Amino acid sequence: MKSVRVKEAQMTESGRPHEGDLRLSGPPSGQGAGGGARTRDRKVPADLRAELLATMPPTPRFCKVVKKREENMPADTSYDPNSLPDLLPLYYKRLFPYGPYYRWMNYGGVPKHYFSNREFSFTLKDDVYIRYQSFSDQQDFEKELQKKCPYKIDIGAVYSHRPKDHKTVKSTAFIAQEKELVFDIDMTDYDDVRFCCSGADICSKCWPLMVMAVKILDRALRDDFGFEHLLWVYSGRRGIHCWVCDETARSLSSQGRSAVAEYLQVVKGGENLVRKAALPDKIHPSIRHSLQIIDKYFLEYAVKNQDLLECEDKWNKVINIIPSDNILPLYSVERDYDLL
Ligand SMILES: [Zn+2]
């Protein structure tokens, strides 16, 4: 039940990355998971729910800060998409962080041509998509952005040749060589473990899923793989991205990327398959660390925010994610976990 989900964006020749699906998850906490209730309107006794809630820590400070900010917000903060064509030139002239962006993409100029051989793709007004954009230096980049004012910029791979010259090079010689290792944590993937929202909607009740996912992925990438240069970015809509910028990550082959993704994966299945959290008898140390992270949030998230124990429909939706042959061993896992 306690799960976080990430997608690893593969290095592809396409400007829009192909996303492979992967998922991390842990077993459910003992409460609510082992019921196996069959009565449709059976409910967890109110006193048990109250007892669980009483064991929870006080509301985290960040929630109070967000609430205070919301209270202080001006009444009309709605965004009008029609104003975007007027605002973008201003944004690219005055606000876009050209300096830090170029310093990042240039990686200190080592190796050479890293920036100029990088593909960018732009989404322009009316969803016009243009690939193979590349720039010789920061000035060139700056000039072009201010001219085109893209609605969206995608960062592609570093190629063997300048992407803007791709038509002058044999297609077999024009090869994607490097790309940061990118993970997408997308709220749309969590609908089987949240009840407050669905699809791209996010509220403060389901946001803790993002917090857990970030902490779990950050720990695994740093401790298990030794990566150091992680850039976490809020997508602005329904998810968070992690760009792993270490040299070893950038030069990973497709197979290497898939191997990292597979290591982090616990939930199997996809769009046309029933997703299941396949948990082996012996829990991998990395998953144990994830459980420790989740444990801090579980009661607040599952019992309070999502009221998972409210009715059978809710808890069954979550139990159904666990393969039946995993249910019994989970009791011993839970015991082991308590000893940590
Ligand atoms: Zn929500």
Tab-separated table of C-alpha atoms and ligand atoms in Angstrom:
chain	number	residue	atom	x	y	z
A	1	MET	CA	0.000	0.000	0.000
A	2	LYS	CA	2.668	2.441	0.977
A	3	SER	CA	4.083	3.191	-2.370
A	4	VAL	CA	5.936	5.709	-4.374
A	5	ARG	CA	6.346	5.607	-8.051
A	6	VAL	CA	8.972	6.889	-10.383
A	7	LYS	CA	9.550	6.848	-14.073
A	8	GLU	CA	12.953	6.797	-15.599
A	9	ALA	CA	13.181	8.844	-18.766
A	10	GLN	CA	15.289	6.870	-21.206
A	11	MET	CA	17.957	8.441	-23.382
A	12	THR	CA	16.421	8.401	-26.804
A	13	GLU	CA	16.910	10.193	-30.039
A	14	SER	CA	13.530	11.772	-29.647
A	15	GLY	CA	13.309	15.156	-28.028
A	16	ARG	CA	10.361	13.921	-25.979
A	17	PRO	CA	11.822	11.241	-23.768
A	18	HIS	CA	10.381	7.767	-23.704
A	19	GLU	CA	9.367	6.905	-20.203
A	20	GLY	CA	9.828	3.456	-18.769
A	21	ASP	CA	7.566	2.680	-15.891
A	22	LEU	CA	8.896	1.643	-12.544
A	23	ARG	CA	7.676	1.693	-9.062
A	24	LEU	CA	8.841	1.382	-5.502
A	25	SER	CA	6.684	0.217	-2.727
A	26	GLY	CA	6.612	-1.344	0.661
A	27	PRO	CA	4.230	-3.642	2.480
A	28	PRO	CA	1.257	-2.265	4.332
A	29	SER	CA	1.405	-1.533	7.986
A	30	GLY	CA	-0.240	-4.196	10.118
A	31	GLN	CA	-3.316	-2.086	10.796
A	32	GLY	CA	-5.979	-2.537	8.169
A	33	ALA	CA	-3.988	-4.870	5.924
A	34	GLY	CA	-4.782	-8.182	7.535
A	35	GLY	CA	-8.514	-7.743	8.046
A	36	GLY	CA	-9.798	-9.695	5.079
A	37	ALA	CA	-13.276	-8.422	5.914
A	38	ARG	CA	-16.100	-9.612	3.754
A	39	THR	CA	-19.002	-7.457	4.925
A	40	ARG	CA	-19.533	-4.571	2.541
A	41	ASP	CA	-20.233	-1.905	5.155
A	42	ARG	CA	-17.943	-3.175	7.824
A	43	LYS	CA	-16.051	-0.352	9.474
A	44	VAL	CA	-13.040	-0.073	11.708
A	45	PRO	CA	-14.330	0.857	15.164
A	46	ALA	CA	-14.206	4.579	15.796
A	47	ASP	CA	-12.213	4.095	18.998
A	48	LEU	CA	-9.482	2.173	17.120
A	49	ARG	CA	-9.209	4.916	14.517
A	50	ALA	CA	-9.122	7.525	17.265
A	51	GLU	CA	-6.387	5.556	19.017
A	52	LEU	CA	-4.312	5.404	15.844
A	53	LEU	CA	-4.726	9.101	15.250
A	54	ALA	CA	-3.708	9.824	18.830
A	55	THR	CA	-0.340	8.119	18.220
A	56	MET	CA	0.449	10.468	15.347
A	57	PRO	CA	2.947	13.293	15.668
A	58	PRO	CA	1.635	16.871	15.600
A	59	THR	CA	0.945	18.463	12.210
A	60	PRO	CA	4.305	19.062	10.488
A	61	ARG	CA	5.520	22.622	10.467
A	62	PHE	CA	5.471	22.883	6.672
A	63	CYS	CA	1.682	22.351	6.645
A	64	LYS	CA	1.239	25.285	8.987
A	65	VAL	CA	3.477	27.457	6.809
A	66	VAL	CA	1.497	26.546	3.670
A	67	LYS	CA	-1.772	27.285	5.442
A	68	LYS	CA	-0.505	30.666	6.615
A	69	ARG	CA	0.641	31.500	3.099
A	70	GLU	CA	-2.749	30.518	1.679
A	71	GLU	CA	-4.450	32.795	4.195
A	72	ASN	CA	-2.245	35.711	3.178
A	73	MET	CA	-2.718	35.219	-0.552
A	74	PRO	CA	-4.562	37.882	-2.515
A	75	ALA	CA	-8.106	36.821	-3.445
A	76	ASP	CA	-7.543	36.557	-7.206
A	77	THR	CA	-4.407	34.583	-8.000
A	78	SER	CA	-5.873	32.724	-10.961
A	79	TYR	CA	-3.674	32.332	-13.969
A	80	ASP	CA	-4.982	33.457	-17.314
A	81	PRO	CA	-3.353	31.428	-20.144
A	82	ASN	CA	-4.320	34.151	-22.618
A	83	SER	CA	-1.781	36.422	-21.004
A	84	LEU	CA	1.099	34.043	-21.737
A	85	PRO	CA	2.108	35.469	-25.164
A	86	ASP	CA	2.479	38.879	-23.523
A	87	LEU	CA	4.327	37.577	-20.488
A	88	LEU	CA	6.817	35.224	-22.156
A	89	PRO	CA	8.948	37.917	-23.854
A	90	LEU	CA	9.241	39.592	-20.475
A	91	TYR	CA	10.129	36.293	-18.825
A	92	TYR	CA	12.862	35.473	-21.347
A	93	LYS	CA	14.238	38.993	-21.203
A	94	ARG	CA	14.281	39.512	-17.461
A	95	LEU	CA	13.706	36.314	-15.495
A	96	PHE	CA	15.035	33.215	-17.246
A	97	PRO	CA	18.133	32.043	-15.315
A	98	TYR	CA	20.519	32.002	-18.322
A	99	GLY	CA	23.695	32.058	-16.234
A	100	PRO	CA	23.007	29.058	-13.960
A	101	TYR	CA	21.307	27.171	-16.800
A	102	TYR	CA	24.316	27.542	-19.083
A	103	ARG	CA	26.786	26.737	-16.303
A	104	TRP	CA	24.864	23.532	-15.626
A	105	MET	CA	24.546	22.439	-19.248
A	106	ASN	CA	28.181	23.319	-20.009
A	107	TYR	CA	29.581	21.207	-17.134
A	108	GLY	CA	32.597	23.473	-16.825
A	109	GLY	CA	33.418	23.126	-20.515
A	110	VAL	CA	34.728	19.612	-19.924
A	111	PRO	CA	34.408	17.837	-22.267
A	112	LYS	CA	34.371	20.405	-25.046
A	113	HIS	CA	31.323	20.760	-27.315
A	114	TYR	CA	29.092	19.442	-24.547
A	115	PHE	CA	26.795	22.449	-24.731
A	116	SER	CA	26.919	22.984	-28.490
A	117	ASN	CA	26.154	19.309	-29.204
A	118	ARG	CA	23.185	19.210	-26.851
A	119	GLU	CA	19.758	18.967	-28.417
A	120	PHE	CA	16.997	21.225	-27.182
A	121	SER	CA	13.469	21.044	-28.440
A	122	PHE	CA	10.882	23.773	-28.130
A	123	THR	CA	7.123	23.714	-27.936
A	124	LEU	CA	5.887	26.975	-29.407
A	125	LYS	CA	2.492	28.651	-29.590
A	126	ASP	CA	-0.343	26.393	-30.845
A	127	ASP	CA	1.649	23.313	-29.808
A	128	VAL	CA	4.170	23.641	-32.632
A	129	TYR	CA	7.045	21.324	-31.733
A	130	ILE	CA	10.551	21.861	-33.082
A	131	ARG	CA	13.489	19.530	-32.555
A	132	TYR	CA	17.231	19.686	-33.260
A	133	GLN	CA	17.799	23.100	-31.735
A	134	SER	CA	21.381	23.645	-30.600
A	135	PHE	CA	23.444	26.652	-29.610
A	136	SER	CA	27.132	27.482	-29.701
A	137	ASP	CA	27.230	29.348	-26.368
A	138	GLN	CA	25.177	31.190	-23.768
A	139	GLN	CA	24.805	34.302	-25.925
A	140	ASP	CA	23.479	32.274	-28.843
A	141	PHE	CA	21.082	30.422	-26.517
A	142	GLU	CA	19.878	33.661	-24.959
A	143	LYS	CA	19.275	35.338	-28.330
A	144	GLU	CA	17.268	32.410	-29.690
A	145	LEU	CA	15.106	32.010	-26.594
A	146	GLN	CA	14.220	35.685	-26.647
A	147	LYS	CA	13.370	35.411	-30.340
A	148	LYS	CA	11.270	32.207	-30.173
A	149	CYS	CA	9.811	32.575	-26.650
A	150	PRO	CA	9.028	28.845	-26.330
A	151	TYR	CA	6.124	27.709	-24.171
A	152	LYS	CA	8.154	24.678	-23.175
A	153	ILE	CA	11.791	23.645	-23.470
A	154	ASP	CA	12.884	19.980	-23.501
A	155	ILE	CA	16.500	19.108	-22.840
A	156	GLY	CA	17.638	16.235	-25.027
A	157	ALA	CA	20.815	14.207	-25.316
A	158	VAL	CA	24.340	15.330	-26.192
A	159	TYR	CA	25.015	14.111	-29.738
A	160	SER	CA	28.112	13.270	-31.693
A	161	HIS	CA	27.479	16.342	-33.870
A	162	ARG	CA	25.673	19.623	-33.492
A	163	PRO	CA	21.948	18.793	-33.660
A	164	LYS	CA	21.211	21.823	-35.852
A	165	ASP	CA	23.610	20.310	-38.449
A	166	HIS	CA	22.005	16.867	-38.310
A	167	LYS	CA	20.899	17.010	-41.939
A	168	THR	CA	24.494	17.457	-43.095
A	169	VAL	CA	25.617	14.299	-41.275
A	170	LYS	CA	24.868	10.697	-42.235
A	171	SER	CA	21.998	9.505	-40.067
A	172	THR	CA	24.074	6.546	-38.843
A	173	ALA	CA	26.818	8.913	-37.688
A	174	PHE	CA	24.470	11.199	-35.785
A	175	ILE	CA	24.393	9.426	-32.434
A	176	ALA	CA	23.043	10.314	-28.995
A	177	GLN	CA	26.036	9.950	-26.683
A	178	GLU	CA	25.090	11.169	-23.235
A	179	LYS	CA	22.157	12.331	-21.209
A	180	GLU	CA	21.461	12.909	-17.549
A	181	LEU	CA	19.610	10.085	-15.824
A	182	VAL	CA	16.131	11.484	-15.295
A	183	PHE	CA	13.354	10.221	-13.031
A	184	ASP	CA	9.811	11.495	-13.123
A	185	ILE	CA	7.600	11.140	-10.088
A	186	ASP	CA	4.113	11.664	-11.416
A	187	MET	CA	1.025	12.086	-9.239
A	188	THR	CA	-1.184	10.487	-11.910
A	189	ASP	CA	0.442	7.140	-11.060
A	190	TYR	CA	-0.858	7.100	-7.488
A	191	ASP	CA	-4.573	6.765	-7.983
A	192	ASP	CA	-4.694	3.286	-6.444
A	193	VAL	CA	-3.394	4.567	-3.116
A	194	ARG	CA	-5.246	7.870	-2.777
A	195	PHE	CA	-8.908	8.757	-2.520
A	196	CYS	CA	-8.894	12.548	-2.291
A	197	CYS	CA	-7.962	13.254	-5.927
A	198	SER	CA	-7.342	11.476	-9.211
A	199	GLY	CA	-5.446	12.107	-12.428
A	200	ALA	CA	-3.457	15.306	-12.463
A	201	ASP	CA	-5.183	16.760	-9.405
A	202	ILE	CA	-3.105	17.294	-6.275
A	203	CYS	CA	-4.087	18.513	-2.840
A	204	SER	CA	-2.388	18.764	0.520
A	205	LYS	CA	-3.859	15.357	1.502
A	206	CYS	CA	-2.008	13.451	-1.240
A	207	TRP	CA	1.087	15.652	-1.543
A	208	PRO	CA	2.871	13.600	1.201
A	209	LEU	CA	3.127	10.815	-1.415
A	210	MET	CA	5.450	13.110	-3.366
A	211	VAL	CA	7.435	13.868	-0.220
A	212	MET	CA	7.926	10.149	0.490
A	213	ALA	CA	8.817	9.416	-3.127
A	214	VAL	CA	11.453	12.164	-3.225
A	215	LYS	CA	13.036	11.058	0.052
A	216	ILE	CA	13.106	7.401	-0.974
A	217	LEU	CA	14.556	8.030	-4.418
A	218	ASP	CA	17.069	10.583	-3.144
A	219	ARG	CA	18.361	8.169	-0.519
A	220	ALA	CA	18.590	5.233	-2.909
A	221	LEU	CA	20.401	7.230	-5.589
A	222	ARG	CA	22.904	8.669	-3.121
A	223	ASP	CA	23.510	5.704	-0.805
A	224	ASP	CA	22.988	2.699	-3.085
A	225	PHE	CA	24.485	4.124	-6.296
A	226	GLY	CA	26.812	6.809	-4.930
A	227	PHE	CA	25.415	9.598	-7.101
A	228	GLU	CA	26.046	13.083	-5.719
A	229	HIS	CA	24.750	15.648	-8.176
A	230	LEU	CA	20.978	15.424	-8.030
A	231	LEU	CA	18.783	18.245	-9.268
A	232	TRP	CA	15.196	18.049	-8.012
A	233	VAL	CA	12.694	20.090	-9.987
A	234	TYR	CA	8.984	20.625	-9.421
A	235	SER	CA	7.367	20.257	-12.809
A	236	GLY	CA	4.885	23.018	-12.055
A	237	ARG	CA	1.923	20.711	-12.484
A	238	ARG	CA	1.566	17.194	-11.198
A	239	GLY	CA	4.993	15.864	-10.445
A	240	ILE	CA	8.626	16.195	-9.551
A	241	HIS	CA	11.656	15.350	-11.666
A	242	CYS	CA	15.094	14.283	-10.550
A	243	TRP	CA	18.037	14.905	-12.865
A	244	VAL	CA	21.075	12.849	-11.914
A	245	CYS	CA	23.997	14.805	-13.338
A	246	ASP	CA	27.042	12.778	-12.232
A	247	GLU	CA	29.420	11.921	-15.061
A	248	THR	CA	28.823	8.198	-14.587
A	249	ALA	CA	25.059	8.708	-14.769
A	250	ARG	CA	25.281	10.850	-17.899
A	251	SER	CA	27.315	8.266	-19.745
A	252	LEU	CA	25.163	5.269	-18.791
A	253	SER	CA	24.056	3.057	-21.660
A	254	SER	CA	20.392	2.266	-22.207
A	255	GLN	CA	20.943	-1.116	-20.538
A	256	GLY	CA	22.594	0.596	-17.553
A	257	ARG	CA	19.637	2.960	-17.229
A	258	SER	CA	17.206	0.070	-17.356
A	259	ALA	CA	19.221	-1.766	-14.692
A	260	VAL	CA	19.012	1.205	-12.309
A	261	ALA	CA	15.282	1.436	-12.994
A	262	GLU	CA	14.799	-2.276	-12.398
A	263	TYR	CA	16.703	-2.128	-9.112
A	264	LEU	CA	14.289	0.496	-7.837
A	265	GLN	CA	11.186	-1.311	-9.001
A	266	VAL	CA	8.849	-3.157	-6.658
A	267	VAL	CA	5.447	-2.771	-8.275
A	268	LYS	CA	5.025	-4.751	-11.480
A	269	GLY	CA	2.313	-4.382	-14.061
A	270	GLY	CA	1.164	-1.559	-16.262
A	271	GLU	CA	-1.752	0.054	-17.969
A	272	ASN	CA	-3.401	-3.196	-19.082
A	273	LEU	CA	-2.184	-5.356	-16.229
A	274	VAL	CA	-3.193	-5.395	-12.620
A	275	ARG	CA	-0.390	-3.716	-10.754
A	276	LYS	CA	1.026	-5.784	-7.933
A	277	ALA	CA	3.605	-4.977	-5.304
A	278	ALA	CA	5.768	-8.065	-5.667
A	279	LEU	CA	7.573	-8.422	-2.375
A	280	PRO	CA	10.059	-11.236	-1.913
A	281	ASP	CA	10.262	-13.226	1.325
A	282	LYS	CA	13.433	-11.461	2.300
A	283	ILE	CA	13.210	-7.694	2.075
A	284	HIS	CA	16.160	-6.054	0.317
A	285	PRO	CA	18.081	-3.565	2.537
A	286	SER	CA	17.196	-0.741	0.153
A	287	ILE	CA	13.494	-1.460	0.600
A	288	ARG	CA	13.988	-1.597	4.356
A	289	HIS	CA	15.427	1.929	4.246
A	290	SER	CA	12.412	2.989	2.189
A	291	LEU	CA	10.097	1.502	4.814
A	292	GLN	CA	11.803	3.519	7.522
A	293	ILE	CA	11.157	6.690	5.525
A	294	ILE	CA	7.526	5.750	4.858
A	295	ASP	CA	6.934	4.835	8.481
A	296	LYS	CA	7.237	8.488	9.528
A	297	TYR	CA	4.394	9.480	7.221
A	298	PHE	CA	2.183	6.414	7.081
A	299	LEU	CA	-0.320	7.142	9.826
A	300	GLU	CA	-0.656	10.790	8.897
A	301	TYR	CA	-1.102	9.927	5.239
A	302	ALA	CA	-3.107	6.710	5.228
A	303	VAL	CA	-5.191	6.924	8.388
A	304	LYS	CA	-5.751	10.654	8.688
A	305	ASN	CA	-5.469	12.166	5.201
A	306	GLN	CA	-6.935	9.273	3.213
A	307	ASP	CA	-9.007	7.666	5.992
A	308	LEU	CA	-8.070	4.286	4.634
A	309	LEU	CA	-9.827	2.409	7.416
A	310	GLU	CA	-13.141	4.130	6.826
A	311	CYS	CA	-14.723	1.338	4.776
A	312	GLU	CA	-14.060	-1.985	3.119
A	313	ASP	CA	-13.981	-0.535	-0.390
A	314	LYS	CA	-11.069	1.668	0.569
A	315	TRP	CA	-8.928	-0.931	2.264
A	316	ASN	CA	-9.701	-3.580	-0.328
A	317	LYS	CA	-8.520	-1.304	-3.115
A	318	VAL	CA	-5.179	-1.156	-1.392
A	319	ILE	CA	-5.010	-4.830	-0.382
A	320	ASN	CA	-5.674	-5.804	-3.986
A	321	ILE	CA	-2.288	-4.386	-4.940
A	322	ILE	CA	-0.589	-7.078	-2.874
A	323	PRO	CA	-0.272	-10.542	-4.456
A	324	SER	CA	-2.166	-13.063	-2.341
A	325	ASP	CA	0.922	-15.216	-1.722
A	326	ASN	CA	2.585	-12.126	-0.260
A	327	ILE	CA	-0.091	-11.447	2.318
A	328	LEU	CA	0.906	-14.086	4.880
A	329	PRO	CA	4.673	-13.523	4.761
A	330	LEU	CA	3.966	-9.833	5.374
A	331	TYR	CA	3.134	-10.587	8.973
A	332	SER	CA	6.638	-11.864	9.626
A	333	VAL	CA	8.080	-8.967	7.624
A	334	GLU	CA	6.179	-6.585	9.818
A	335	ARG	CA	7.619	-8.296	12.903
A	336	ASP	CA	11.161	-8.042	11.546
A	337	TYR	CA	10.603	-4.466	10.668
A	338	ASP	CA	9.504	-3.616	14.200
A	339	LEU	CA	12.889	-4.828	15.445
A	340	LEU	CA	14.857	-2.378	13.309
B	1	ZN	ZN	-5.455	14.917	-3.100
